[in-house]
Amino acid sequence: MSSISSEENIISLDNSSSIIGSIASSDNEQTDATYQTEDLNKLLESRFDIGDALRMHNDSTESSSRENIDIEKLKHNPNDNSSASLAESPMSISSENQYDIVENGESNGIGKEETLQKVFTNKSTGKVELPPDKGYAWVIVFSVFLIMFNTWGCNSAFGVFLSFFLSNNKFPGATRYDYALIAGLTVFLGQGLCPFVVIVMRIIGLKLTMYIGTCIMVTAFVLASYATKLWHLYVTQGFMIGCSISIIFSPATTLLPGWFLKKRAVSMGLSLLGTGAGGVTFGLASNKMIHDFGNTKMCYRMLAITCSIATAIAVTLVRERNPVKPTGLRSLTKIKREFGKMFSWKVIRQPFVPLIAIWFTLALFGYNLMIFTLSSYAVARGMSQHQGSSLTAILNGAQCVGRPVMGLLGDRFGRANVTITLTCVLCVFMFGFWIPAHTYVQLIFFAIMVGSCVGVANVMNTVLIADMVKPEEFLPAWAFVNYSGAPALLVTEVVAQALTDSKNKSNPYLHTQIFAGCCFSAALLMILVLREYAVRIKLTRRQEDTARKLQEKEEESSSEIQTVSEHWDVLEKRETKYEVLLGSGFKKYFLRMAYPMKV
């Protein structure tokens, strides 16, 4: 790394790019070390997820309960030292996991790492049992894949239904806004109910919650096939399907973190294949059945049979690695405690949490505008119903490849960096490709290219939350991001239809296309602000770490024991660099925003 002598070396116009790139290489090497090191605690915190947060909060709750019990015992029997000895006993490490155990009883990379112990301690044995990353864990991946396939994947096919409803007077008196609101209601409930479903799961148990969701799903599809009035469709396709999606898929998202740590990115990517694959399968199948029968009755019944059976199989196969005992319905105190974990105003008041929520909402708004409008847009441009549904299927097929690759690229080049790049690409596609595209071949290529990156918000929202907040604050931050943006998703397709200009015969969806592009552009601005904050957090932590190492170096000068491997000059250069980068002012702010490090 090149030497940093003064602040002017960094901001000089002549060689600022080369200097900044050179000094950033050191930070990128430190980031890569996080994924290559045996420090499993850092690895966990960099890939923290909703399942980890639930286990961490459950550990703190049980620890508090045990402490209260011990206090009561000591009150009645002051001479009883069993509670104290139990509390002081060191945490043991399970020898059954795949990681090596060193002689002092600590697993490689575990040491005194508090987060790892809180998340992966088996409450029944008191041992830290790390995820196996193999064996039955892959069955869990397949089960989560099936669940995503039959929930969000199936819902992706509603664009075919929407196009059919708009082209045929199926329900007398219904307007295009009614069908659009039904489509939005499903997404609104599916996304917004997630935090509440997780609370229900903690109260009554994971499998029971998912079985209830499966029953609601099959009932909704069957009743929708007999719908004769518009309000029937609101209740079944809108309300019941939306609730069932959230009730089924929300618990499923908590499973993989308990089974994977080192291979978590791969497992998450494979499970996300389900959304795209389901969109392809159900999109083509739904279009075929609607075309053959001239109505949606048999199609709804087909969905009822296939989705319910596949989901029931998946729910039967899933299991928690270290099952958490449900709190039950009898204790109102425990139920209130679960709500307290999920909703915290202290976390919400942190400025970057609403920023993440705004970014996520804008990106999802643009995503839903595009995916539900593409088929109708194709029909409006003179293509057949079959061609319109084929475009939706192609787009979902591209997501099968795009979503897993996004996760892997995020680990390789930085989550915020990949998110910014893909969001910028989406802006170009919305304005520069979708608007001028008017033939079937052009729209096929558009669907492939957009489908490969349009799900960036769905993939990156959880990991960006993990990068911004402390593990203890992850749960309420995740909940806020989900429920705060849900109301906007309710009116997504309503906005799309309202912006449609029937007088513009050449392109009635022009205003909708422009608005979708504006949504992604605004999301890009939000993620740039978030990137600066993420860079500032990471640089601040490394500045503190460098100061600690310099202090240890000074102590080593009077001792023969060497504990810090870095050379003194390297540490001093880092200290100077961090002082410059973390300075105040607009110039330093934009320097951090564009600082080429993996974040």
Coordinates of C-alpha atoms in Angstrom, one line a residue, residues 74-592:
L74 CA -30.8 -17.9 47.2
K75 CA -33.4 -16.0 49.1
H76 CA -34.8 -19.2 50.6
N77 CA -31.5 -21.1 50.9
P78 CA -28.5 -18.7 51.2
N79 CA -26.1 -21.6 51.7
D80 CA -27.0 -23.2 48.4
N81 CA -24.1 -22.5 45.9
S82 CA -25.5 -24.6 43.1
S83 CA -26.9 -21.6 41.2
A84 CA -23.7 -19.7 41.5
S85 CA -21.5 -22.6 40.4
L86 CA -23.8 -23.1 37.5
A87 CA -23.7 -19.5 36.4
E88 CA -19.9 -19.4 36.7
S89 CA -19.3 -22.7 34.8
P90 CA -17.6 -22.0 31.5
M91 CA -19.5 -22.5 28.3
S92 CA -18.6 -25.7 26.7
I93 CA -18.4 -26.4 23.0
S94 CA -20.1 -29.3 21.3
S95 CA -17.6 -31.8 19.9
E96 CA -20.2 -33.1 17.4
N97 CA -19.9 -30.2 15.0
Q98 CA -17.6 -30.2 12.1
Y99 CA -15.1 -27.6 13.4
D100 CA -12.0 -28.6 15.2
I101 CA -11.7 -28.3 19.0
V102 CA -8.5 -27.0 20.4
E103 CA -7.0 -28.2 23.6
N104 CA -8.1 -25.4 25.8
G105 CA -11.7 -26.2 25.1
E106 CA -12.4 -23.4 22.7
S107 CA -13.4 -24.0 19.1
N108 CA -11.3 -22.3 16.4
G109 CA -12.4 -18.8 16.1
I110 CA -14.9 -18.9 19.0
G111 CA -12.9 -17.9 22.0
K112 CA -14.8 -15.3 23.9
E113 CA -17.1 -14.3 21.1
E114 CA -20.4 -13.5 22.8
T115 CA -22.6 -13.3 19.7
L116 CA -21.7 -16.8 18.6
Q117 CA -22.4 -18.3 22.0
K118 CA -25.8 -16.5 22.3
V119 CA -27.0 -17.7 18.9
F120 CA -25.8 -21.3 18.8
T121 CA -25.9 -22.4 22.4
N122 CA -28.1 -25.5 22.8
K123 CA -30.3 -24.7 25.8
S124 CA -30.8 -28.4 26.8
T125 CA -27.0 -29.3 26.8
G126 CA -25.4 -25.9 27.5
K127 CA -23.0 -26.4 24.6
V128 CA -22.3 -24.3 21.6
E129 CA -23.4 -26.4 18.6
L130 CA -22.4 -24.8 15.3
P131 CA -24.5 -25.3 12.1
P132 CA -23.4 -28.5 10.3
D133 CA -23.4 -27.0 6.8
K134 CA -24.1 -30.5 5.5
G135 CA -26.4 -33.5 5.7
Y136 CA -30.0 -32.8 6.5
A137 CA -29.3 -29.1 6.1
W138 CA -29.7 -29.6 2.3
V139 CA -33.1 -31.1 2.9
I140 CA -34.0 -27.9 4.7
V141 CA -32.8 -26.0 1.6
F142 CA -35.0 -28.0 -0.6
S143 CA -38.0 -27.5 1.7
V144 CA -37.5 -23.7 1.8
F145 CA -37.2 -23.8 -2.0
L146 CA -40.6 -25.5 -2.2
I147 CA -42.1 -23.0 0.1
M148 CA -40.8 -20.0 -1.9
F149 CA -41.8 -21.8 -5.1
N150 CA -45.5 -22.2 -4.0
T151 CA -45.9 -18.8 -2.2
W152 CA -44.1 -15.9 -3.8
G153 CA -43.4 -17.9 -7.0
C154 CA -47.1 -18.7 -7.4
N155 CA -48.1 -15.1 -6.6
S156 CA -45.7 -13.9 -9.5
A157 CA -48.2 -15.6 -11.9
F158 CA -51.0 -13.2 -10.8
G159 CA -49.8 -10.9 -13.6
V160 CA -51.4 -13.5 -16.0
F161 CA -54.7 -13.3 -14.0
L162 CA -54.5 -9.5 -14.0
S163 CA -54.1 -9.4 -17.8
F164 CA -57.0 -11.8 -18.3
F165 CA -59.3 -9.8 -15.9
L166 CA -58.4 -6.5 -17.6
S167 CA -59.1 -8.0 -21.1
N168 CA -62.4 -9.7 -20.2
N169 CA -65.4 -8.4 -18.3
K170 CA -65.3 -11.3 -15.8
F171 CA -66.9 -9.4 -12.9
P172 CA -69.6 -6.9 -13.9
G173 CA -69.0 -3.5 -12.4
A174 CA -65.3 -4.1 -11.6
T175 CA -62.8 -1.6 -12.8
R176 CA -59.1 -2.0 -13.5
Y177 CA -58.4 -0.3 -10.1
D178 CA -60.3 -3.2 -8.3
Y179 CA -58.1 -5.8 -9.9
A180 CA -55.0 -3.7 -9.3
L181 CA -55.9 -3.3 -5.6
I182 CA -56.4 -7.1 -5.3
A183 CA -52.9 -7.6 -6.6
G184 CA -51.5 -5.0 -4.2
L185 CA -53.4 -6.5 -1.3
T186 CA -51.6 -9.8 -1.7
V187 CA -48.2 -8.2 -1.7
F188 CA -49.1 -5.8 1.2
L189 CA -50.2 -8.6 3.5
G190 CA -47.5 -11.0 2.4
Q191 CA -44.8 -8.5 3.3
G192 CA -46.4 -6.4 6.1
L193 CA -47.5 -9.3 8.2
C194 CA -44.1 -10.9 8.5
P195 CA -43.2 -9.5 11.9
F196 CA -46.6 -10.5 13.4
V197 CA -46.4 -14.0 11.9
V198 CA -42.9 -14.5 13.5
I199 CA -44.5 -13.5 16.9
V200 CA -47.3 -16.0 16.3
M201 CA -44.7 -18.6 15.4
R202 CA -42.9 -18.0 18.7
I203 CA -46.2 -18.4 20.6
I204 CA -47.7 -21.5 19.0
G205 CA -44.7 -23.1 17.2
L206 CA -43.2 -23.1 13.7
K207 CA -44.9 -26.1 12.1
L208 CA -48.3 -25.4 13.5
T209 CA -48.1 -21.8 12.1
M210 CA -47.1 -23.1 8.6
Y211 CA -49.8 -25.8 8.6
I212 CA -52.4 -23.1 9.4
G213 CA -51.1 -21.0 6.5
T214 CA -51.3 -24.0 4.1
C215 CA -55.0 -24.6 5.1
I216 CA -55.8 -20.9 4.5
M217 CA -54.1 -21.1 1.1
V218 CA -56.0 -24.2 -0.2
T219 CA -59.3 -22.7 1.1
A220 CA -58.6 -19.4 -0.6
F221 CA -57.8 -21.0 -4.0
V222 CA -60.9 -23.3 -3.9
L223 CA -63.2 -20.4 -2.9
A224 CA -61.7 -18.2 -5.6
S225 CA -62.6 -20.7 -8.2
Y226 CA -66.3 -20.3 -7.2
A227 CA -66.1 -16.5 -7.0
T228 CA -69.0 -14.8 -8.8
K229 CA -68.8 -11.3 -7.3
L230 CA -66.0 -8.9 -7.0
W231 CA -65.9 -8.9 -3.2
H232 CA -65.4 -12.7 -3.3
L233 CA -62.2 -12.1 -5.2
Y234 CA -61.1 -9.4 -2.7
V235 CA -61.5 -11.9 0.2
T236 CA -60.0 -14.9 -1.5
Q237 CA -57.3 -13.8 -4.0
G238 CA -56.5 -10.6 -2.1
F239 CA -56.9 -11.1 1.7
M240 CA -56.6 -14.9 2.2
I241 CA -53.8 -15.6 -0.3
G242 CA -51.8 -12.6 1.1
C243 CA -52.2 -13.9 4.7
S244 CA -51.3 -17.4 3.7
I245 CA -48.2 -16.4 1.9
S246 CA -46.9 -14.5 4.9
I247 CA -47.9 -17.3 7.4
I248 CA -46.1 -19.9 5.4
F249 CA -43.0 -18.2 4.2
S250 CA -42.1 -16.0 7.2
P251 CA -41.3 -19.0 9.5
A252 CA -39.4 -20.7 6.6
T253 CA -37.0 -17.7 6.5
T254 CA -35.8 -18.5 10.0
L255 CA -34.7 -22.0 9.3
L256 CA -31.6 -21.8 7.1
P257 CA -29.5 -19.7 9.6
G258 CA -29.7 -22.5 12.1
W259 CA -28.3 -25.1 9.6
F260 CA -25.7 -23.0 7.7
L261 CA -22.9 -20.6 8.7
K262 CA -19.9 -21.0 6.3
K263 CA -22.2 -22.0 3.3
R264 CA -25.0 -19.7 4.2
A265 CA -24.8 -17.6 1.1
V266 CA -25.0 -20.6 -1.1
S267 CA -28.0 -22.1 0.8
M268 CA -29.8 -18.8 0.7
G269 CA -29.2 -18.4 -3.0
L270 CA -30.5 -21.9 -3.8
S271 CA -33.7 -21.4 -1.7
L272 CA -34.3 -18.1 -3.5
L273 CA -34.4 -20.0 -6.8
G274 CA -38.0 -21.0 -5.8
T275 CA -39.5 -17.6 -6.4
G276 CA -38.3 -17.4 -10.0
A277 CA -38.9 -21.1 -10.8
G278 CA -42.4 -20.8 -9.3
G279 CA -43.1 -17.7 -11.4
V280 CA -42.0 -19.5 -14.6
T281 CA -44.0 -22.7 -13.8
F282 CA -47.2 -21.2 -12.6
G283 CA -47.1 -18.4 -15.1
L284 CA -47.0 -20.8 -18.1
A285 CA -49.4 -23.3 -16.5
S286 CA -51.9 -20.6 -15.5
N287 CA -51.9 -19.1 -19.0
K288 CA -52.4 -22.4 -20.6
M289 CA -55.4 -23.4 -18.4
I290 CA -57.0 -20.0 -18.7
H291 CA -56.6 -20.1 -22.5
D292 CA -58.0 -23.7 -22.8
F293 CA -61.0 -23.2 -20.4
G294 CA -61.7 -19.5 -21.1
N295 CA -62.0 -18.8 -17.4
T296 CA -60.0 -19.0 -14.2
K297 CA -62.0 -21.7 -12.3
M298 CA -59.9 -24.8 -13.2
C299 CA -56.7 -22.8 -12.9
Y300 CA -57.5 -21.8 -9.3
R301 CA -58.3 -25.4 -8.5
M302 CA -55.1 -26.6 -10.0
L303 CA -53.2 -24.1 -7.8
A304 CA -55.1 -25.3 -4.8
I305 CA -54.1 -28.9 -5.3
T306 CA -50.4 -28.4 -6.4
C307 CA -49.5 -25.6 -3.9
S308 CA -51.1 -27.1 -0.9
I309 CA -49.6 -30.6 -1.5
A310 CA -46.2 -29.3 -2.2
T311 CA -46.3 -26.9 0.8
A312 CA -47.5 -29.6 3.1
I313 CA -44.6 -31.9 2.1
A314 CA -42.2 -29.0 2.7
V315 CA -43.6 -28.2 6.1
T316 CA -43.4 -31.9 7.1
L317 CA -39.7 -32.1 6.1
V318 CA -38.6 -28.9 7.9
R319 CA -37.3 -28.9 11.4
E320 CA -35.4 -26.5 13.6
R321 CA -31.8 -27.4 14.3
N322 CA -32.2 -26.5 18.0
P323 CA -35.9 -26.3 18.5
V324 CA -37.1 -23.4 20.6
K325 CA -40.0 -24.2 22.9
P326 CA -43.1 -22.1 22.1
T327 CA -44.2 -19.7 24.8
G328 CA -47.8 -20.8 24.6
L329 CA -51.0 -18.8 24.9
R330 CA -51.4 -19.0 28.7
S331 CA -48.7 -16.5 29.7
L332 CA -49.7 -12.9 28.8
T333 CA -46.3 -11.7 30.1
K334 CA -44.4 -13.9 27.7
I335 CA -46.6 -12.8 24.8
K336 CA -46.0 -9.1 25.6
R337 CA -42.3 -9.9 25.8
E338 CA -42.3 -11.2 22.2
F339 CA -44.0 -8.0 21.0
G340 CA -41.4 -6.0 22.9
K341 CA -38.6 -7.8 21.2
M342 CA -40.1 -7.1 17.7
F343 CA -41.1 -3.5 18.1
S344 CA -38.5 -1.1 19.6
W345 CA -38.8 2.7 19.1
K346 CA -35.2 3.1 20.2
V347 CA -34.0 1.2 17.2
I348 CA -36.4 2.9 14.8
R349 CA -35.2 6.3 15.9
Q350 CA -31.8 5.6 14.5
P351 CA -31.7 7.5 11.2
F352 CA -30.3 4.8 9.0
V353 CA -33.1 2.3 9.8
P354 CA -35.8 4.5 8.2
L355 CA -33.4 5.0 5.3
I356 CA -33.2 1.3 4.7
A357 CA -37.0 1.1 4.9
I358 CA -37.4 3.9 2.3
W359 CA -34.8 2.2 0.0
F360 CA -36.5 -1.1 0.3
T361 CA -40.0 0.3 -0.3
L362 CA -38.9 2.3 -3.4
A363 CA -37.1 -0.7 -4.9
L364 CA -40.1 -3.0 -4.2
F365 CA -42.5 -0.4 -5.6
G366 CA -40.6 -0.3 -8.9
Y367 CA -40.2 -4.1 -8.9
N368 CA -44.0 -4.7 -8.5
L369 CA -44.9 -1.9 -11.0
M370 CA -42.8 -3.6 -13.6
I371 CA -43.5 -7.3 -13.0
F372 CA -47.3 -6.9 -12.8
T373 CA -47.4 -4.5 -15.7
L374 CA -45.2 -6.3 -18.2
S375 CA -47.8 -8.8 -19.5
S376 CA -50.5 -6.1 -19.8
Y377 CA -48.1 -3.8 -21.5
A378 CA -47.3 -6.5 -24.1
V379 CA -51.0 -7.0 -24.8
A380 CA -51.5 -3.2 -25.1
R381 CA -48.7 -3.1 -27.7
G382 CA -50.5 -5.6 -29.9
M383 CA -49.1 -8.9 -28.7
S384 CA -51.2 -11.9 -27.7
Q385 CA -52.2 -13.0 -24.2
H386 CA -49.9 -16.0 -24.6
Q387 CA -46.9 -13.8 -25.5
G388 CA -47.6 -11.5 -22.5
S389 CA -47.6 -14.4 -20.1
S390 CA -44.5 -15.8 -21.7
L391 CA -42.7 -12.6 -21.0
T392 CA -43.6 -12.8 -17.3
A393 CA -42.4 -16.4 -17.3
I394 CA -39.1 -15.4 -18.9
L395 CA -38.6 -12.6 -16.4
N396 CA -39.2 -15.0 -13.5
G397 CA -36.8 -17.6 -15.1
A398 CA -34.1 -14.9 -15.3
Q399 CA -34.7 -14.3 -11.6
C400 CA -33.8 -18.0 -11.0
V401 CA -30.3 -17.2 -12.1
G402 CA -30.1 -13.6 -10.9
R403 CA -31.1 -13.9 -7.3
P404 CA -28.5 -16.6 -6.2
V405 CA -25.8 -14.8 -8.2
M406 CA -26.6 -11.5 -6.4
G407 CA -26.0 -13.1 -3.0
L408 CA -22.6 -14.5 -4.1
L409 CA -21.6 -11.3 -5.8
G410 CA -22.5 -9.4 -2.6
D411 CA -20.2 -11.5 -0.5
R412 CA -17.4 -11.2 -3.1
F413 CA -17.6 -7.4 -3.9
G414 CA -19.6 -6.0 -1.0
R415 CA -23.4 -6.0 -0.5
A416 CA -23.8 -2.2 -0.8
N417 CA -21.5 -2.0 -3.8
V418 CA -23.5 -4.7 -5.7
T419 CA -26.8 -3.2 -4.7
I420 CA -25.7 0.2 -6.1
T421 CA -24.5 -1.3 -9.3
L422 CA -27.6 -3.3 -10.0
T423 CA -29.9 -0.5 -9.0
C424 CA -28.1 1.8 -11.4
V425 CA -28.4 -0.9 -14.1
L426 CA -32.2 -1.1 -13.5
C427 CA -32.5 2.7 -13.9
V428 CA -30.9 2.4 -17.3
F429 CA -33.1 -0.6 -18.3
M430 CA -36.3 1.2 -17.2
F431 CA -35.6 4.4 -19.1
G432 CA -33.4 3.2 -21.9
F433 CA -34.7 -0.2 -22.8
W434 CA -38.3 -0.7 -21.6
I435 CA -39.7 2.5 -23.0
P436 CA -38.4 2.1 -26.6
A437 CA -39.0 -1.7 -26.6
H438 CA -42.1 -2.5 -28.7
T439 CA -41.6 -5.9 -30.4
Y440 CA -41.8 -9.3 -28.8
V441 CA -38.1 -10.1 -29.4
Q442 CA -37.1 -6.8 -27.8
L443 CA -39.3 -7.5 -24.8
I444 CA -37.8 -11.0 -24.4
F445 CA -34.3 -9.6 -24.1
F446 CA -35.6 -6.9 -21.7
A447 CA -37.3 -9.6 -19.5
I448 CA -34.0 -11.6 -19.4
M449 CA -31.8 -8.7 -18.6
V450 CA -34.1 -7.0 -16.0
G451 CA -35.1 -10.4 -14.5
S452 CA -31.4 -11.0 -13.7
C453 CA -31.2 -8.0 -11.4
V454 CA -34.7 -6.7 -10.5
G455 CA -34.9 -8.8 -7.3
V456 CA -31.9 -6.9 -5.7
A457 CA -34.0 -5.5 -2.9
N458 CA -35.5 -8.9 -1.9
V459 CA -32.0 -10.4 -1.8
M460 CA -30.1 -7.6 -0.1
N461 CA -32.4 -6.1 2.4
T462 CA -31.7 -8.5 5.2
V463 CA -27.9 -8.4 4.8
L464 CA -27.9 -4.6 4.6
I465 CA -29.8 -4.5 7.9
A466 CA -27.2 -6.8 9.4
D467 CA -24.4 -4.6 8.2
M468 CA -26.0 -1.4 9.7
V469 CA -27.3 -2.5 13.1
K470 CA -25.9 -4.4 16.1
P471 CA -27.0 -8.1 16.3
E472 CA -29.2 -7.2 19.4
E473 CA -31.0 -4.6 17.3
F474 CA -31.5 -6.6 14.2
L475 CA -35.0 -8.0 15.0
P476 CA -36.9 -4.6 15.5
A477 CA -35.0 -3.1 12.6
W478 CA -36.0 -6.0 10.3
A479 CA -39.6 -5.8 11.5
F480 CA -39.7 -2.0 10.8
V481 CA -38.3 -2.4 7.3
N482 CA -41.0 -4.9 6.5
Y483 CA -44.2 -3.3 8.0
S484 CA -43.3 0.3 7.3
G485 CA -43.2 -0.1 3.5
A486 CA -46.1 -2.5 3.2
P487 CA -48.8 0.2 2.8
A488 CA -47.1 1.6 -0.3
L489 CA -47.1 -1.9 -1.9
L490 CA -50.9 -1.9 -1.4
V491 CA -51.4 0.7 -4.1
T492 CA -48.5 -0.2 -6.4
E493 CA -50.6 -1.6 -9.2
V494 CA -53.3 1.0 -8.6
V495 CA -50.7 3.7 -9.4
A496 CA -49.7 1.7 -12.4
Q497 CA -53.2 1.6 -13.8
A498 CA -53.9 5.3 -12.8
L499 CA -50.8 6.3 -14.8
T500 CA -52.0 4.4 -17.9
D501 CA -53.1 6.7 -20.7
S502 CA -55.6 5.1 -22.9
K503 CA -55.4 8.0 -25.4
N504 CA -51.8 7.1 -26.1
K505 CA -52.4 4.3 -28.6
S506 CA -48.7 3.7 -29.3
N507 CA -47.7 3.2 -25.6
P508 CA -50.5 3.6 -23.0
Y509 CA -48.0 2.6 -20.2
L510 CA -45.4 5.3 -20.9
H511 CA -46.1 7.2 -17.6
T512 CA -46.0 3.9 -15.7
Q513 CA -42.6 3.1 -17.2
I514 CA -41.3 6.5 -16.3
F515 CA -42.6 6.2 -12.7
A516 CA -41.0 2.8 -12.3
G517 CA -37.7 4.3 -13.4
C518 CA -38.0 7.1 -11.0
C519 CA -38.6 4.7 -8.2
F520 CA -35.4 2.9 -8.9
S521 CA -33.6 6.2 -9.3
A522 CA -34.8 7.4 -5.8
A523 CA -33.8 4.0 -4.4
L524 CA -30.3 4.5 -5.9
L525 CA -30.0 7.8 -4.0
M526 CA -31.0 6.1 -0.8
I527 CA -28.5 3.3 -1.1
L528 CA -25.7 5.8 -1.9
V529 CA -26.5 7.5 1.5
L530 CA -26.5 4.2 3.2
R531 CA -23.2 3.2 1.6
E532 CA -21.6 6.3 3.1
Y533 CA -22.9 5.3 6.5
A534 CA -21.7 1.7 6.1
V535 CA -18.2 2.9 5.1
R536 CA -18.1 5.2 8.0
I537 CA -19.1 2.5 10.5
K538 CA -16.5 0.1 9.1
L539 CA -13.7 2.7 9.0
T540 CA -14.6 3.8 12.6
R541 CA -14.3 0.2 13.8
R542 CA -11.0 -0.3 12.1
Q543 CA -9.7 3.0 13.4
E544 CA -10.5 1.8 17.0
D545 CA -8.9 -1.6 16.2
T546 CA -5.7 0.2 14.9
A547 CA -5.5 2.4 18.0
R548 CA -5.8 -0.8 20.2
K549 CA -3.0 -2.5 18.2
L550 CA -0.8 0.6 18.4
Q551 CA -1.3 0.6 22.2
E552 CA -0.3 -3.1 22.3
K553 CA 2.8 -2.3 20.2
E554 CA 3.9 0.2 22.7
E555 CA 3.4 -2.3 25.5
E556 CA 5.4 -4.9 23.5
S557 CA 8.4 -2.6 23.3
S558 CA 9.1 -3.3 27.0
S559 CA 8.4 -7.0 26.6
E560 CA 9.6 -9.9 24.5
I561 CA 6.1 -11.2 23.8
Q562 CA 4.8 -10.3 20.3
T563 CA 1.0 -10.2 20.0
V564 CA 0.5 -7.9 17.1
S565 CA 1.7 -9.2 13.7
E566 CA 1.4 -5.9 11.7
H567 CA 4.5 -3.7 11.4
W568 CA 4.6 -0.4 13.3
D569 CA 4.7 1.7 10.1
V570 CA 1.7 -0.1 8.6
L571 CA -0.4 0.7 11.7
E572 CA 0.7 4.4 11.7
K573 CA -0.3 4.7 8.0
R574 CA -3.6 3.2 8.8
E575 CA -4.2 5.6 11.7
T576 CA -3.4 8.6 9.5
K577 CA -5.7 7.3 6.7
Y578 CA -8.6 6.8 9.0
E579 CA -8.2 10.3 10.5
V580 CA -8.4 11.8 7.0
L581 CA -11.3 9.6 5.7
L582 CA -13.4 10.2 8.9
G583 CA -13.0 13.9 8.8
S584 CA -15.9 16.3 8.6
G585 CA -17.2 18.3 5.6
F586 CA -19.0 17.7 2.4
K587 CA -15.8 16.7 0.6
K588 CA -15.0 13.9 3.1
Y589 CA -18.7 12.8 3.0
F590 CA -18.7 12.2 -0.7
L591 CA -15.2 10.7 -0.5
R592 CA -16.5 8.1 1.9

